Amino acid sequence: MKTLNERTLKHSPAPGGQSALWSRREASVSRALYHYTRIFADRAKGAVLWDTQGKRYLDFAGGIGTLNVGHCHPRVVAAIKEQAERFLHTCFHVAPYEGYVRVCEHLTKVAPGNFPKKAVLLSTGAEAVENAVKIARRYTGREGIVAFNLSFHGRTLMALTLTGKEKPYRDGFGPYAPEVYHSPYPYPYRTPAGVSADKAGAYALERLNELFEVKVDPKRVAAMIVEPVLGEGGFVVPTPDFLPGLRKLCDRHGIVLIFDEVQTGFGRTGTMFAGEHAGVVPDLMTVAKSLGGGLPLSGVVGKAKIMDAVSPGGLGGTYGGNPLACAAALAVFEIFEEENLLKRAQAIGRLIEKRFKAWERRFDFVGEARGLGAMQALELVAEPKTKAPLPEDIMRSILDQCADRGLIILKAGLYNNVLRSLAPLVASDQEVEEGLDILESVLSGLRVKANNGHRSSSVKR
Ligand code: PMP
């Protein structure tokens, strides 16, 4: 059987004039790197990206949710330039700088929780996850870590071990780190037989209690790590009882609750952090992506007494909290205030949700439109009754057709059958509508033929 990459790399031709670049990419870059599009970027601004042929695209991917303040926000660019003139790197362990401290001050201020907080800065989301696990283990003196099915936490060994999807992330990379336990995440659209959508959270909490009975004594568990809304897992929003249920369990057993807000954070869901919707305060939180406005910056922020459990020298790294990335992040914090991006995220979310819900009614193959704030998705199915996922080749063709017509959009989910929007929060209504019009034109032309008993026709009458 061909691997995902073999099939997808060869699927569609590169946009006009870019095939030479594509050949060079194939000749010199490992095939292990997947591509959502075959667009070679030339420049980008706000919610728009241009390829090397000057073709314009609405960017509803935002570097996989990294550009909530948009491409090349002038304040971010100015801050980076200004910092670049002063110094590029000293290593925080060698000669600390104020930018790092200021980012931590901001993080401790915006992170939920009415208690003293501290933070540490790193470069990638995976590193933030690794460090959160280290901190929780050191604080509790315990080893076990609970993570959830369908989660994505990164590609380093511990983050990969925590990730709850086998292919393609974990496939062939074992052995994984020990003492990691997985439990189901509530998936209201795809509950096990006999469990209704509104009981998805209760079911998941029951399974977690069962895990504690049969697999690991909760007294041995250092931390639970959870995405408040699944990102790569397909923008699955848990039922409202789930996160409070986790909080209770963690409190009862002395377990550190970690929210991975790498994809959901910085306004994506209409609040600064997605956990705020459930009113649940985690002990630690991992942040990355949109924090750096396009530069690599991540962090762990949380209860000071937990963060300080690690002895000096126990955490850090050469590049963590790089001065340029810190300067960019400080600009990001200003932009959120000045441009009221949380309000904007809510407005963009409403705009997208309205259209997505209409498509859910109109197209048979839209199994579910769901999301939180500007984190909106469509789960596509071959047949609404069985919920059989729309096959990979059709998903690929949707993405390709969108790109052809000038829209960059991503898929996600266990079966890669979820279209997700991560449009920058600085996108205008007009840009959002323009992107949605392109998507609608592609979906309207989609014919899912009943050729194997699993696929049905596309348009609801
Ligand atoms: N956690 C979550 C929730 C993510 O979505 C991602 C990236 N998609 C990561 C961790 C890993 O981040 P990075 O790719 O920066 O290591």
Coordinates of C-alpha atoms and ligand atoms in Angstrom, one line a residue:
M1 CA 0.0 0.0 0.0
K2 CA 1.2 3.5 -0.8
T3 CA 1.8 5.8 2.1
L4 CA -0.1 9.0 2.6
N5 CA 2.9 11.1 1.3
E6 CA 3.4 9.0 -1.8
R7 CA -0.3 9.5 -2.7
T8 CA -0.6 13.2 -1.8
L9 CA 2.7 14.5 -3.1
K10 CA 1.9 13.3 -6.5
H11 CA -1.8 14.1 -6.5
S12 CA -2.1 17.5 -8.1
P13 CA 0.3 19.5 -10.2
A14 CA 2.1 22.4 -8.6
P15 CA 0.5 25.8 -9.5
G16 CA 1.7 27.2 -12.8
G17 CA 5.4 28.0 -12.9
Q18 CA 6.2 26.4 -9.5
S19 CA 6.9 22.9 -10.8
A20 CA 10.7 23.6 -11.0
L21 CA 10.7 24.6 -7.3
W22 CA 8.6 21.5 -6.6
S23 CA 11.1 19.2 -8.3
R24 CA 13.9 20.7 -6.3
R25 CA 11.9 20.2 -3.1
E26 CA 11.4 16.5 -4.0
A27 CA 15.1 16.0 -4.9
S28 CA 16.5 17.6 -1.8
V29 CA 13.9 17.6 1.1
S30 CA 12.9 14.4 2.9
R31 CA 9.6 13.0 1.6
A32 CA 8.6 12.6 5.3
L33 CA 7.4 16.2 5.4
Y34 CA 3.7 16.3 4.4
H35 CA 2.2 19.3 2.5
Y36 CA -1.3 20.6 2.7
T37 CA -0.8 22.6 -0.5
R38 CA 1.7 22.8 -3.3
I39 CA 2.0 26.5 -3.0
F40 CA 5.5 28.1 -2.7
A41 CA 5.1 31.3 -0.7
D42 CA 6.6 34.5 -1.8
R43 CA 5.1 37.1 0.5
A44 CA 2.2 37.5 2.9
K45 CA 0.3 40.2 4.7
G46 CA -2.6 40.0 7.1
A47 CA -4.9 37.2 5.9
V48 CA -3.4 37.0 2.4
L49 CA -0.5 35.1 0.9
W50 CA 1.1 35.4 -2.6
D51 CA 2.9 32.5 -4.3
T52 CA 6.1 32.9 -6.4
Q53 CA 4.0 33.5 -9.5
G54 CA 2.1 36.4 -7.8
K55 CA -1.1 34.4 -7.4
R56 CA -3.1 35.6 -4.3
Y57 CA -4.6 33.3 -1.7
L58 CA -6.8 33.9 1.3
D59 CA -4.9 32.1 4.1
F60 CA -7.3 30.2 6.4
A61 CA -4.4 28.2 7.7
G62 CA -2.4 31.0 9.3
G63 CA 0.7 28.7 9.5
I64 CA -1.5 26.1 11.4
G65 CA -3.0 28.6 13.8
T66 CA 0.2 30.5 14.3
L67 CA -0.8 33.8 12.9
N68 CA -3.8 35.0 14.9
V69 CA -2.4 38.6 14.4
G70 CA -1.9 37.9 10.7
H71 CA 1.1 37.7 8.5
C72 CA 3.7 40.3 8.9
H73 CA 1.7 42.5 11.3
P74 CA 3.5 45.9 11.0
R75 CA 4.0 46.1 14.8
V76 CA 5.5 42.6 14.9
V77 CA 7.8 43.4 12.0
A78 CA 8.9 46.7 13.6
A79 CA 9.6 45.1 16.9
I80 CA 11.7 42.4 15.3
K81 CA 13.7 44.9 13.3
E82 CA 14.3 47.1 16.3
Q83 CA 15.4 44.1 18.4
A84 CA 17.6 42.8 15.5
E85 CA 19.6 46.1 15.7
R86 CA 20.2 45.7 19.4
F87 CA 21.1 42.0 19.8
L88 CA 20.0 38.7 18.3
H89 CA 20.9 36.3 20.9
T90 CA 22.7 36.1 24.3
C91 CA 21.1 32.9 25.7
F92 CA 18.9 33.7 28.7
H93 CA 21.2 31.5 30.9
V94 CA 24.2 33.7 30.0
A95 CA 23.0 37.3 29.9
P96 CA 19.3 37.6 30.6
Y97 CA 17.3 40.4 28.9
E98 CA 14.1 42.3 29.8
G99 CA 12.1 41.1 26.8
Y100 CA 12.0 37.5 28.2
V101 CA 10.9 38.8 31.6
R102 CA 8.2 41.0 30.1
V103 CA 6.8 38.1 28.1
C104 CA 6.6 36.0 31.3
E105 CA 4.9 39.0 33.1
H106 CA 2.3 39.1 30.3
L107 CA 1.8 35.4 30.4
T108 CA 1.3 35.2 34.1
K109 CA -1.2 38.1 33.8
V110 CA -3.3 36.6 31.0
A111 CA -3.2 33.0 32.1
P112 CA -6.3 32.1 34.1
G113 CA -6.1 31.6 37.9
N114 CA -6.2 33.8 40.9
F115 CA -2.9 32.6 42.4
P116 CA 0.8 33.5 42.0
K117 CA 2.1 32.3 38.6
K118 CA 5.4 31.9 36.9
A119 CA 6.5 31.0 33.4
V120 CA 9.3 29.6 31.4
L121 CA 9.9 30.2 27.7
L122 CA 11.0 27.7 25.0
S123 CA 10.8 27.6 21.2
T124 CA 8.2 25.0 20.1
G125 CA 4.9 23.6 21.2
A126 CA 6.4 20.1 21.7
E127 CA 9.1 21.6 23.9
A128 CA 6.5 23.3 26.0
V129 CA 4.7 20.0 26.5
E130 CA 8.0 18.2 27.4
N131 CA 8.7 20.8 30.0
A132 CA 5.2 20.8 31.5
V133 CA 5.6 17.0 32.0
K134 CA 9.0 17.4 33.6
I135 CA 7.7 20.2 35.9
A136 CA 4.7 18.1 37.0
R137 CA 6.8 15.0 37.7
R138 CA 9.3 17.0 39.7
Y139 CA 6.5 18.7 41.7
T140 CA 4.5 15.6 42.5
G141 CA 7.4 13.1 42.7
R142 CA 5.2 10.8 40.6
E143 CA 5.7 9.3 37.1
G144 CA 2.4 8.6 35.4
I145 CA 1.0 10.9 32.8
V146 CA -2.6 10.7 31.5
A147 CA -3.3 11.9 28.0
F148 CA -6.3 11.5 25.7
N149 CA -7.1 9.7 22.5
L150 CA -7.1 11.9 19.3
S151 CA -4.9 14.5 21.0
F152 CA -1.9 16.0 19.3
H153 CA 1.0 17.3 21.5
G154 CA 4.0 17.4 19.2
R155 CA 6.7 15.3 17.6
T156 CA 9.4 15.0 20.2
L157 CA 9.5 11.6 22.0
M158 CA 7.4 12.4 25.1
A159 CA 5.0 14.7 23.1
L160 CA 4.6 11.9 20.5
T161 CA 4.0 9.4 23.3
L162 CA 1.3 11.6 24.6
T163 CA -0.3 12.1 21.2
G164 CA -3.4 10.0 20.7
K165 CA -3.3 9.2 17.0
E166 CA -1.1 6.5 15.6
K167 CA -0.8 7.2 11.9
P168 CA 1.1 9.0 10.6
Y169 CA 2.6 10.7 13.7
R170 CA 3.7 7.7 15.8
D171 CA 4.0 5.1 13.1
G172 CA 7.3 3.3 13.4
F173 CA 8.9 5.6 16.0
G174 CA 8.7 3.4 19.1
P175 CA 9.6 2.5 21.7
Y176 CA 7.7 5.3 23.4
A177 CA 8.3 6.8 26.8
P178 CA 6.9 4.7 29.6
E179 CA 4.2 5.6 32.1
V180 CA 1.9 7.3 29.7
Y181 CA -1.8 6.2 29.8
H182 CA -4.5 7.2 27.3
S183 CA -8.2 7.6 27.9
P184 CA -11.0 8.5 25.5
Y185 CA -11.7 12.2 24.7
P186 CA -15.5 13.1 24.4
Y187 CA -16.4 13.2 20.8
P188 CA -20.1 14.0 20.7
Y189 CA -20.5 13.4 16.9
R190 CA -18.9 9.9 17.2
T191 CA -19.9 8.4 20.5
P192 CA -19.8 4.6 21.1
A193 CA -23.0 2.7 20.5
G194 CA -25.6 3.4 23.2
V195 CA -24.0 6.7 24.3
S196 CA -25.8 9.9 23.3
A197 CA -23.9 13.0 22.2
D198 CA -24.7 14.9 25.4
K199 CA -23.3 12.0 27.4
A200 CA -20.0 12.0 25.6
G201 CA -18.2 13.8 28.5
A202 CA -19.8 11.6 31.2
Y203 CA -18.7 8.5 29.2
A204 CA -15.1 9.8 28.9
L205 CA -15.0 10.5 32.6
E206 CA -16.2 7.0 33.4
R207 CA -13.5 5.5 31.2
L208 CA -11.0 7.6 33.0
N209 CA -12.2 6.3 36.4
E210 CA -11.9 2.8 34.9
L211 CA -8.3 3.5 33.8
F212 CA -7.6 4.5 37.4
E213 CA -9.1 1.2 38.6
V214 CA -7.5 -1.2 36.2
K215 CA -4.3 0.4 34.8
V216 CA -2.8 3.0 37.0
D217 CA -3.4 4.1 40.6
P218 CA -4.2 7.8 40.5
K219 CA -1.7 8.3 43.3
R220 CA 1.0 7.4 40.8
V221 CA -0.2 10.0 38.3
A222 CA 1.8 13.2 38.1
A223 CA -0.3 15.0 35.4
M224 CA -3.2 14.9 33.0
I225 CA -2.6 16.8 29.8
V226 CA -5.6 17.8 27.7
E227 CA -6.5 20.1 24.8
P228 CA -9.6 22.1 25.8
V229 CA -10.7 21.7 22.2
L230 CA -9.0 19.2 20.0
G231 CA -6.8 20.9 17.3
E232 CA -5.3 18.3 15.0
G233 CA -7.9 15.8 16.3
G234 CA -10.6 17.7 14.3
F235 CA -11.8 20.7 16.4
V236 CA -13.8 18.5 18.7
V237 CA -15.4 20.5 21.4
P238 CA -16.0 18.4 24.6
T239 CA -19.4 18.4 26.4
P240 CA -19.4 21.1 29.1
D241 CA -19.1 18.6 32.0
F242 CA -15.7 17.2 30.8
L243 CA -13.1 19.7 31.8
P244 CA -14.8 20.5 35.2
G245 CA -14.8 16.7 35.7
L246 CA -11.1 16.5 35.0
R247 CA -10.5 19.3 37.4
K248 CA -12.4 17.5 40.2
L249 CA -10.5 14.3 39.6
C250 CA -7.1 16.1 39.6
D251 CA -8.0 17.9 42.8
R252 CA -9.1 14.6 44.5
H253 CA -6.0 12.7 43.6
G254 CA -3.3 15.5 43.7
I255 CA -2.7 15.4 40.0
V256 CA -1.4 18.4 38.0
L257 CA -3.9 19.5 35.4
I258 CA -2.2 20.7 32.2
F259 CA -4.1 22.4 29.4
D260 CA -2.3 22.3 26.1
E261 CA -3.4 25.6 24.6
V262 CA -0.8 25.6 21.9
Q263 CA -3.5 25.7 19.1
T264 CA -6.5 27.0 21.0
G265 CA -4.7 29.9 22.8
F266 CA -4.3 33.5 22.0
G267 CA -7.9 34.3 21.0
R268 CA -8.6 31.5 18.6
T269 CA -11.8 30.6 20.4
G270 CA -12.9 34.1 21.3
T271 CA -11.4 34.1 24.8
M272 CA -7.7 34.4 25.4
F273 CA -7.6 30.7 26.2
A274 CA -10.1 28.0 25.4
G275 CA -10.3 26.6 28.9
E276 CA -12.0 29.9 30.0
H277 CA -15.2 28.8 28.2
A278 CA -15.5 25.9 30.7
G279 CA -14.5 28.1 33.6
V280 CA -11.8 25.6 34.5
V281 CA -8.4 26.8 35.7
P282 CA -5.5 24.4 34.9
D283 CA -2.5 24.2 37.2
L284 CA -0.1 24.5 34.2
M285 CA -0.7 25.6 30.6
T286 CA 1.4 25.2 27.5
V287 CA 1.4 28.0 24.9
A288 CA 3.1 28.5 21.6
K289 CA 2.0 29.2 17.9
S290 CA 0.3 32.6 17.9
L291 CA 2.2 33.8 20.9
G292 CA 5.2 34.6 18.7
G293 CA 3.3 36.2 15.9
G294 CA 5.2 34.0 13.4
L295 CA 8.4 33.5 15.3
P296 CA 9.2 30.3 17.3
L297 CA 8.2 30.9 20.9
S298 CA 6.5 28.7 23.4
G299 CA 6.1 28.6 27.1
V300 CA 4.7 26.9 30.2
V301 CA 2.8 29.1 32.6
G302 CA 1.1 28.2 35.8
K303 CA 1.1 28.0 39.6
A304 CA 4.3 29.5 41.0
K305 CA 4.8 26.7 43.5
I306 CA 4.6 24.1 40.8
M307 CA 6.8 26.0 38.4
D308 CA 9.4 26.6 41.2
A309 CA 9.5 22.9 42.1
V310 CA 12.3 22.3 39.7
S311 CA 15.8 23.2 41.0
P312 CA 17.9 25.8 39.2
G313 CA 19.4 24.4 36.0
G314 CA 16.6 21.9 35.6
L315 CA 14.9 23.7 32.7
G316 CA 16.0 25.8 29.9
G317 CA 17.8 25.6 26.6
T318 CA 20.0 27.6 24.2
Y319 CA 17.2 29.3 22.2
G320 CA 14.3 29.3 24.6
G321 CA 12.7 32.7 24.7
N322 CA 14.9 34.1 21.9
P323 CA 15.1 37.9 22.0
L324 CA 13.6 38.4 18.5
A325 CA 10.7 36.0 19.4
C326 CA 10.1 37.8 22.7
A327 CA 10.0 41.2 20.9
A328 CA 7.5 39.8 18.5
A329 CA 5.4 38.4 21.4
L330 CA 5.4 41.7 23.2
A331 CA 4.0 43.2 20.0
V332 CA 1.4 40.5 19.8
F333 CA 0.1 41.3 23.3
E334 CA -0.2 45.0 22.3
I335 CA -2.1 44.1 19.2
F336 CA -4.6 42.0 21.1
E337 CA -5.4 45.0 23.3
E338 CA -5.3 47.7 20.6
E339 CA -7.2 45.8 17.9
N340 CA -9.6 44.1 20.3
L341 CA -8.8 40.8 18.7
L342 CA -10.9 38.7 21.2
K343 CA -14.0 40.6 20.0
R344 CA -12.9 40.1 16.4
A345 CA -12.4 36.4 17.0
Q346 CA -16.0 36.2 18.2
A347 CA -17.3 38.1 15.2
I348 CA -15.3 36.0 12.7
G349 CA -16.5 32.8 14.5
R350 CA -20.1 33.9 14.1
L351 CA -19.6 34.7 10.4
I352 CA -18.0 31.3 9.7
E353 CA -20.4 29.3 11.9
K354 CA -23.5 30.8 10.2
R355 CA -22.2 29.6 6.8
F356 CA -21.0 26.3 8.0
K357 CA -24.3 25.5 9.8
A358 CA -26.1 26.4 6.5
W359 CA -23.9 23.9 4.7
E360 CA -24.6 21.3 7.3
R361 CA -28.3 21.6 6.4
R362 CA -27.6 21.8 2.6
F363 CA -25.0 19.1 1.9
D364 CA -25.4 15.5 2.9
F365 CA -21.7 15.1 3.1
V366 CA -21.4 17.7 5.8
G367 CA -21.8 15.4 8.8
E368 CA -21.3 18.1 11.4
A369 CA -20.4 21.8 11.6
R370 CA -18.8 22.6 14.9
G371 CA -16.4 24.8 16.7
L372 CA -15.8 27.4 19.3
G373 CA -15.3 31.1 18.4
A374 CA -13.1 31.4 15.3
M375 CA -12.0 27.7 15.6
Q376 CA -14.6 26.3 13.2
A377 CA -14.7 23.0 11.3
L378 CA -16.8 20.8 9.0
E379 CA -16.6 17.1 9.4
L380 CA -17.3 15.5 6.0
V381 CA -18.8 12.1 5.6
A382 CA -19.4 9.8 2.7
E383 CA -22.8 8.8 4.1
P384 CA -24.6 10.7 6.9
K385 CA -26.2 7.6 8.4
T386 CA -23.0 5.5 8.9
K387 CA -20.8 8.6 9.3
A388 CA -18.2 6.8 7.1
P389 CA -15.5 9.5 6.7
L390 CA -15.2 11.1 3.3
P391 CA -12.3 9.3 1.6
E392 CA -8.8 10.7 1.7
D393 CA -8.7 11.3 -2.1
I394 CA -11.8 13.5 -2.1
M395 CA -10.5 15.5 0.9
R396 CA -7.2 15.9 -1.0
S397 CA -9.2 17.1 -4.1
I398 CA -11.2 19.6 -2.0
L399 CA -8.0 21.2 -0.6
D400 CA -6.4 21.3 -4.1
Q401 CA -9.5 22.9 -5.7
C402 CA -9.6 25.5 -2.9
A403 CA -6.0 26.3 -3.5
D404 CA -6.6 26.5 -7.3
R405 CA -9.4 29.0 -6.6
G406 CA -7.3 31.0 -4.1
L407 CA -8.0 29.6 -0.7
I408 CA -5.6 27.9 1.7
I409 CA -7.5 25.6 4.1
L410 CA -6.4 22.6 6.2
K411 CA -7.8 19.3 7.1
A412 CA -7.6 17.5 10.5
G413 CA -9.2 14.7 12.4
L414 CA -8.8 11.0 13.1
Y415 CA -9.8 10.2 9.6
N416 CA -8.4 13.4 8.0
N417 CA -12.0 14.3 7.0
V418 CA -12.4 17.5 8.9
L419 CA -12.0 20.9 7.2
R420 CA -10.8 23.5 9.7
S421 CA -10.6 27.2 9.6
L422 CA -7.7 29.0 11.4
A423 CA -8.1 32.3 9.5
P424 CA -6.1 35.2 11.1
L425 CA -8.1 37.3 13.5
V426 CA -7.2 40.4 11.6
A427 CA -9.1 39.2 8.5
S428 CA -11.8 41.6 7.4
D429 CA -15.4 40.4 7.0
Q430 CA -14.9 40.7 3.2
E431 CA -11.8 38.5 3.3
V432 CA -13.6 35.9 5.4
E433 CA -16.6 35.9 3.1
E434 CA -14.4 35.7 0.1
G435 CA -12.7 32.6 1.5
L436 CA -16.0 31.1 2.4
D437 CA -17.4 31.8 -1.1
I438 CA -14.5 29.8 -2.6
L439 CA -15.0 26.9 -0.2
E440 CA -18.8 26.9 -0.9
S441 CA -18.1 26.9 -4.7
V442 CA -15.8 23.9 -4.2
L443 CA -18.3 22.0 -2.0
S444 CA -21.2 22.8 -4.3
G445 CA -19.3 21.1 -7.2
L446 CA -18.6 18.0 -5.1
R447 CA -20.2 14.8 -6.3
V448 CA -19.9 11.9 -3.9
K449 CA -21.3 9.0 -5.9
A450 CA -22.9 5.9 -4.5
N451 CA -20.4 3.5 -6.0
N452 CA -19.6 1.2 -3.2
G453 CA -22.6 1.3 -1.0
H454 CA -20.9 3.7 1.4
R455 CA -21.0 6.9 -0.5
S456 CA -24.2 8.9 -1.3
S457 CA -25.0 11.9 -3.5
S458 CA -24.0 15.3 -2.3
V459 CA -26.7 17.9 -2.2
K460 CA -29.6 17.8 0.3
R461 CA -32.9 18.5 -1.4
Ligands
PMP1 N1 0.2 20.9 21.0 C1 -0.8 21.2 20.2 C2 -2.2 21.3 20.7 C3 -0.6 21.5 18.8 O1 -1.6 21.8 18.0 C4 0.7 21.4 18.4 C5 1.1 21.7 16.9 N2 0.1 21.5 16.0 C6 1.7 21.1 19.3 C7 1.4 20.8 20.6 C8 3.2 21.0 18.8 O2 3.7 22.3 18.5 P1 5.0 22.4 17.6 O3 4.7 21.9 16.3 O4 5.3 23.9 17.7 O5 6.0 21.6 18.3

